[in-house]
Tab-separated table of N, CA and C in Angstrom:
chain	number	residue	atom	x	y	z
A	1	UNK	N	0.844	-1.186	0.000
A	1	UNK	CA	0.000	0.000	0.000
A	1	UNK	C	0.884	1.242	0.000
A	2	UNK	N	0.592	2.166	-0.896
A	2	UNK	CA	1.358	3.399	-0.969
A	2	UNK	C	0.758	4.450	-0.037
A	3	UNK	N	1.620	5.179	0.644
A	3	UNK	CA	1.180	6.257	1.509
A	3	UNK	C	1.577	7.579	0.877
A	4	UNK	N	0.639	8.510	0.794
A	4	UNK	CA	0.894	9.809	0.183
A	4	UNK	C	1.609	10.726	1.164
A	5	UNK	N	2.646	11.389	0.668
A	5	UNK	CA	3.423	12.318	1.480
A	5	UNK	C	3.613	13.610	0.701
A	6	UNK	N	3.238	14.735	1.312
A	6	UNK	CA	3.371	16.042	0.670
A	6	UNK	C	4.801	16.557	0.811
A	7	UNK	N	5.317	17.125	-0.262
A	7	UNK	CA	6.641	17.740	-0.254
A	7	UNK	C	6.545	19.156	-0.789
A	8	UNK	N	7.380	20.026	-0.269
A	8	UNK	CA	7.526	21.371	-0.821
A	8	UNK	C	8.394	21.261	-2.078
A	9	UNK	N	8.349	22.269	-2.964
A	9	UNK	CA	9.065	22.160	-4.241
A	9	UNK	C	10.542	21.782	-4.128
A	10	UNK	N	11.274	22.421	-3.225
A	10	UNK	CA	12.705	22.128	-3.093
A	10	UNK	C	12.932	20.681	-2.663
A	11	UNK	N	12.130	20.226	-1.710
A	11	UNK	CA	12.237	18.842	-1.225
A	11	UNK	C	11.886	17.852	-2.330
A	12	UNK	N	10.868	18.179	-3.111
A	12	UNK	CA	10.415	17.295	-4.184
A	12	UNK	C	11.511	17.132	-5.239
A	13	UNK	N	12.135	18.231	-5.614
A	13	UNK	CA	13.221	18.176	-6.605
A	13	UNK	C	14.390	17.362	-6.068
A	14	UNK	N	14.746	17.560	-4.818
A	14	UNK	CA	15.829	16.774	-4.217
A	14	UNK	C	15.488	15.291	-4.205
A	15	UNK	N	14.248	14.964	-3.880
A	15	UNK	CA	13.807	13.572	-3.821
A	15	UNK	C	13.908	12.899	-5.185
A	16	UNK	N	13.377	13.542	-6.221
A	16	UNK	CA	13.407	12.901	-7.538
A	16	UNK	C	14.825	12.807	-8.075
A	17	UNK	N	15.666	13.768	-7.714
A	17	UNK	CA	17.066	13.709	-8.143
A	17	UNK	C	17.813	12.595	-7.421
A	18	UNK	N	17.595	12.492	-6.132
A	18	UNK	CA	18.295	11.502	-5.311
A	18	UNK	C	17.872	10.076	-5.653
A	19	UNK	N	16.557	9.855	-5.810
A	19	UNK	CA	16.050	8.502	-6.042
A	19	UNK	C	15.811	8.184	-7.515
A	20	UNK	N	16.016	9.191	-8.386
A	20	UNK	CA	15.825	9.013	-9.829
A	20	UNK	C	14.415	8.476	-10.141
A	21	UNK	N	13.403	9.161	-9.615
A	21	UNK	CA	12.014	8.734	-9.775
A	21	UNK	C	11.350	9.449	-10.948
A	22	UNK	N	10.436	8.768	-11.601
A	22	UNK	CA	9.676	9.327	-12.714
A	22	UNK	C	8.550	10.199	-12.159
A	23	UNK	N	8.388	11.392	-12.717
A	23	UNK	CA	7.360	12.329	-12.271
A	23	UNK	C	6.156	12.245	-13.205
A	24	UNK	N	4.974	12.244	-12.614
A	24	UNK	CA	3.737	12.307	-13.388
A	24	UNK	C	2.814	13.305	-12.705
A	25	UNK	N	1.769	13.706	-13.387
A	25	UNK	CA	0.882	14.711	-12.809
A	25	UNK	C	-0.571	14.283	-12.935
A	26	UNK	N	-1.358	14.839	-12.030
A	26	UNK	CA	-2.807	14.650	-12.038
A	26	UNK	C	-3.444	15.976	-11.638
A	27	UNK	N	-4.666	16.170	-12.066
A	27	UNK	CA	-5.412	17.369	-11.686
A	27	UNK	C	-6.451	16.963	-10.644
A	28	UNK	N	-6.502	17.712	-9.560
A	28	UNK	CA	-7.505	17.487	-8.521
A	28	UNK	C	-8.289	18.777	-8.329
A	29	UNK	N	-9.563	18.632	-8.033
A	29	UNK	CA	-10.435	19.784	-7.818
A	29	UNK	C	-10.844	19.810	-6.347
A	30	UNK	N	-10.601	20.942	-5.711
A	30	UNK	CA	-10.988	21.112	-4.312
A	30	UNK	C	-12.503	21.262	-4.204
A	31	UNK	N	-13.017	21.097	-3.014
A	31	UNK	CA	-14.455	21.247	-2.793
A	31	UNK	C	-14.937	22.650	-3.156
A	32	UNK	N	-14.034	23.612	-3.163
A	32	UNK	CA	-14.368	24.994	-3.522
A	32	UNK	C	-14.356	25.211	-5.035
A	33	UNK	N	-14.208	24.136	-5.805
A	33	UNK	CA	-14.187	24.163	-7.280
A	33	UNK	C	-12.927	24.792	-7.855
A	34	UNK	N	-11.870	24.827	-7.088
A	34	UNK	CA	-10.587	25.327	-7.575
A	34	UNK	C	-9.728	24.122	-7.919
A	35	UNK	N	-9.245	24.091	-9.159
A	35	UNK	CA	-8.440	22.958	-9.623
A	35	UNK	C	-6.959	23.259	-9.450
A	36	UNK	N	-6.191	22.206	-9.237
A	36	UNK	CA	-4.749	22.353	-9.100
A	36	UNK	C	-4.028	21.177	-9.715
A	37	UNK	N	-2.814	21.420	-10.135
A	37	UNK	CA	-1.977	20.355	-10.679
A	37	UNK	C	-1.161	19.770	-9.540
A	38	UNK	N	-1.161	18.457	-9.458
A	38	UNK	CA	-0.394	17.763	-8.434
A	38	UNK	C	0.654	16.918	-9.137
A	39	UNK	N	1.912	17.235	-8.868
A	39	UNK	CA	3.023	16.468	-9.430
A	39	UNK	C	3.346	15.349	-8.460
A	40	UNK	N	3.550	14.151	-8.994
A	40	UNK	CA	3.750	12.981	-8.148
A	40	UNK	C	4.907	12.128	-8.641
A	41	UNK	N	5.430	11.332	-7.720
A	41	UNK	CA	6.376	10.274	-8.043
A	41	UNK	C	6.190	9.207	-6.972
A	42	UNK	N	6.617	8.005	-7.269
A	42	UNK	CA	6.429	6.947	-6.279
A	42	UNK	C	7.572	5.959	-6.331
A	43	UNK	N	7.770	5.327	-5.175
A	43	UNK	CA	8.693	4.205	-5.091
A	43	UNK	C	7.861	3.005	-4.645
A	44	UNK	N	8.487	1.983	-4.144
A	44	UNK	CA	7.746	0.778	-3.768
A	44	UNK	C	6.801	0.980	-2.588
A	45	UNK	N	7.085	1.952	-1.740
A	45	UNK	CA	6.317	2.105	-0.505
A	45	UNK	C	5.529	3.400	-0.392
A	46	UNK	N	5.936	4.430	-1.097
A	46	UNK	CA	5.336	5.744	-0.894
A	46	UNK	C	4.996	6.441	-2.198
A	47	UNK	N	4.012	7.316	-2.096
A	47	UNK	CA	3.627	8.214	-3.172
A	47	UNK	C	3.950	9.614	-2.671
A	48	UNK	N	4.783	10.332	-3.386
A	48	UNK	CA	5.191	11.674	-2.980
A	48	UNK	C	4.519	12.672	-3.910
A	49	UNK	N	4.096	13.801	-3.366
A	49	UNK	CA	3.446	14.780	-4.231
A	49	UNK	C	3.771	16.212	-3.840
A	50	UNK	N	3.660	17.071	-4.842
A	50	UNK	CA	3.838	18.507	-4.693
A	50	UNK	C	2.684	19.149	-5.450
A	51	UNK	N	1.992	20.085	-4.835
A	51	UNK	CA	0.825	20.676	-5.484
A	51	UNK	C	1.054	22.136	-5.833
A	52	UNK	N	0.361	22.571	-6.884
A	52	UNK	CA	0.376	23.960	-7.297
A	52	UNK	C	-1.026	24.347	-7.734
A	53	UNK	N	-1.568	25.375	-7.094
A	53	UNK	CA	-2.893	25.871	-7.447
A	53	UNK	C	-2.761	27.285	-7.988
A	54	UNK	N	-3.300	27.501	-9.172
A	54	UNK	CA	-3.332	28.828	-9.774
A	54	UNK	C	-4.798	29.109	-10.095
A	55	UNK	N	-5.487	29.803	-9.199
A	55	UNK	CA	-6.928	30.003	-9.379
A	55	UNK	C	-7.238	30.986	-10.508
A	56	UNK	N	-8.436	30.855	-11.050
A	56	UNK	CA	-8.909	31.810	-12.048
A	56	UNK	C	-9.123	33.157	-11.356
A	57	UNK	N	-9.255	34.200	-12.138
A	57	UNK	CA	-9.490	35.539	-11.566
A	57	UNK	C	-10.747	35.543	-10.692
A	58	UNK	N	-11.760	34.780	-11.121
A	58	UNK	CA	-13.014	34.734	-10.371
A	58	UNK	C	-12.847	34.061	-9.010
A	59	UNK	N	-11.914	33.122	-8.903
A	59	UNK	CA	-11.727	32.347	-7.669
A	59	UNK	C	-10.519	32.801	-6.846
A	60	UNK	N	-9.782	33.788	-7.338
A	60	UNK	CA	-8.540	34.198	-6.680
A	60	UNK	C	-8.755	34.661	-5.238
A	61	UNK	N	-9.722	35.520	-5.011
A	61	UNK	CA	-9.975	36.022	-3.650
A	61	UNK	C	-10.393	34.885	-2.726
A	62	UNK	N	-11.244	33.992	-3.223
A	62	UNK	CA	-11.685	32.850	-2.421
A	62	UNK	C	-10.502	31.948	-2.072
A	63	UNK	N	-9.621	31.721	-3.044
A	63	UNK	CA	-8.465	30.858	-2.813
A	63	UNK	C	-7.533	31.455	-1.763
A	64	UNK	N	-7.316	32.749	-1.833
A	64	UNK	CA	-6.426	33.406	-0.876
A	64	UNK	C	-6.955	33.326	0.554
A	65	UNK	N	-8.257	33.145	0.712
A	65	UNK	CA	-8.856	33.028	2.046
A	65	UNK	C	-8.864	31.604	2.578
A	66	UNK	N	-8.483	30.632	1.749
A	66	UNK	CA	-8.447	29.241	2.201
A	66	UNK	C	-7.222	29.005	3.076
A	67	UNK	N	-7.377	28.178	4.084
A	67	UNK	CA	-6.275	27.815	4.966
A	67	UNK	C	-5.392	26.769	4.280
A	68	UNK	N	-4.096	27.005	4.240
A	68	UNK	CA	-3.169	26.094	3.550
A	68	UNK	C	-3.227	24.683	4.119
A	69	UNK	N	-3.369	24.568	5.427
A	69	UNK	CA	-3.432	23.238	6.042
A	69	UNK	C	-4.710	22.503	5.652
A	70	UNK	N	-5.801	23.245	5.522
A	70	UNK	CA	-7.059	22.626	5.087
A	70	UNK	C	-6.967	22.163	3.635
A	71	UNK	N	-6.290	22.939	2.806
A	71	UNK	CA	-6.075	22.535	1.409
A	71	UNK	C	-5.283	21.238	1.377
A	72	UNK	N	-4.198	21.184	2.132
A	72	UNK	CA	-3.363	19.976	2.154
A	72	UNK	C	-4.129	18.781	2.711
A	73	UNK	N	-4.950	19.010	3.716
A	73	UNK	CA	-5.748	17.929	4.290
A	73	UNK	C	-6.741	17.393	3.258
A	74	UNK	N	-7.449	18.286	2.594
A	74	UNK	CA	-8.426	17.871	1.581
A	74	UNK	C	-7.741	17.145	0.429
A	75	UNK	N	-6.618	17.674	0.005
A	75	UNK	CA	-5.875	17.059	-1.095
A	75	UNK	C	-5.352	15.682	-0.703
A	76	UNK	N	-4.863	15.549	0.508
A	76	UNK	CA	-4.367	14.264	1.000
A	76	UNK	C	-5.462	13.199	0.936
A	77	UNK	N	-6.651	13.560	1.379
A	77	UNK	CA	-7.781	12.618	1.348
A	77	UNK	C	-8.128	12.253	-0.088
A	78	UNK	N	-8.204	13.241	-0.969
A	78	UNK	CA	-8.551	12.982	-2.371
A	78	UNK	C	-7.505	12.100	-3.051
A	79	UNK	N	-6.233	12.355	-2.797
A	79	UNK	CA	-5.166	11.558	-3.413
A	79	UNK	C	-5.228	10.116	-2.923
A	80	UNK	N	-5.401	9.928	-1.626
A	80	UNK	CA	-5.461	8.562	-1.096
A	80	UNK	C	-6.690	7.806	-1.588
A	81	UNK	N	-7.828	8.476	-1.686
A	81	UNK	CA	-9.019	7.826	-2.240
A	81	UNK	C	-8.802	7.464	-3.706
A	82	UNK	N	-8.193	8.366	-4.444
A	82	UNK	CA	-7.896	8.113	-5.855
A	82	UNK	C	-6.978	6.901	-5.997
A	83	UNK	N	-5.945	6.843	-5.175
A	83	UNK	CA	-5.017	5.706	-5.225
A	83	UNK	C	-5.732	4.396	-4.906
A	84	UNK	N	-6.608	4.437	-3.911
A	84	UNK	CA	-7.340	3.226	-3.533
A	84	UNK	C	-8.217	2.756	-4.688
A	85	UNK	N	-8.899	3.679	-5.349
A	85	UNK	CA	-9.756	3.317	-6.476
A	85	UNK	C	-8.929	2.792	-7.651
A	86	UNK	N	-7.771	3.379	-7.891
A	86	UNK	CA	-6.907	2.900	-8.977
A	86	UNK	C	-6.419	1.478	-8.692
A	87	UNK	N	-6.085	1.183	-7.439
A	87	UNK	CA	-5.660	-0.178	-7.081
A	87	UNK	C	-6.797	-1.166	-7.286
A	88	UNK	N	-7.995	-0.779	-6.865
A	88	UNK	CA	-9.153	-1.671	-7.026
A	88	UNK	C	-9.428	-1.927	-8.500
A	89	UNK	N	-9.325	-0.898	-9.327
A	89	UNK	CA	-9.551	-1.054	-10.763
A	89	UNK	C	-8.508	-1.989	-11.357
A	90	UNK	N	-7.258	-1.835	-10.934
A	90	UNK	CA	-6.178	-2.697	-11.415
A	90	UNK	C	-6.423	-4.147	-10.992
A	91	UNK	N	-6.796	-4.353	-9.735
A	91	UNK	CA	-7.062	-5.706	-9.232
A	91	UNK	C	-8.249	-6.335	-9.951
A	92	UNK	N	-9.245	-5.526	-10.288
A	92	UNK	CA	-10.426	-6.022	-10.984
A	92	UNK	C	-10.052	-6.527	-12.378
A	93	UNK	N	-9.136	-5.824	-13.041
A	93	UNK	CA	-8.718	-6.213	-14.393
A	93	UNK	C	-7.911	-7.497	-14.390
A	94	UNK	N	-7.260	-7.797	-13.267
A	94	UNK	CA	-6.471	-9.030	-13.191
A	94	UNK	C	-7.404	-10.183	-13.118
């Protein structure tokens, strides 16, 4: 089972350089309807991610009022649920 771990940009770059991991991206939408790109890489045990949200002009003020920890918490839940569903889909195909 992979566990999702959030990294800041500098840490993420160091991690992929050190472990030579392949980076991929996914788009996640927060409950506030603000979408963000999440860059990810994984090894045998963990899924590492770095997120970047660039809100539209209409959502910019709302985004600036969101708590960063709440964003990370919501994103963590969404990523782990997504991973669980992807594993189930893979197991179903086998």
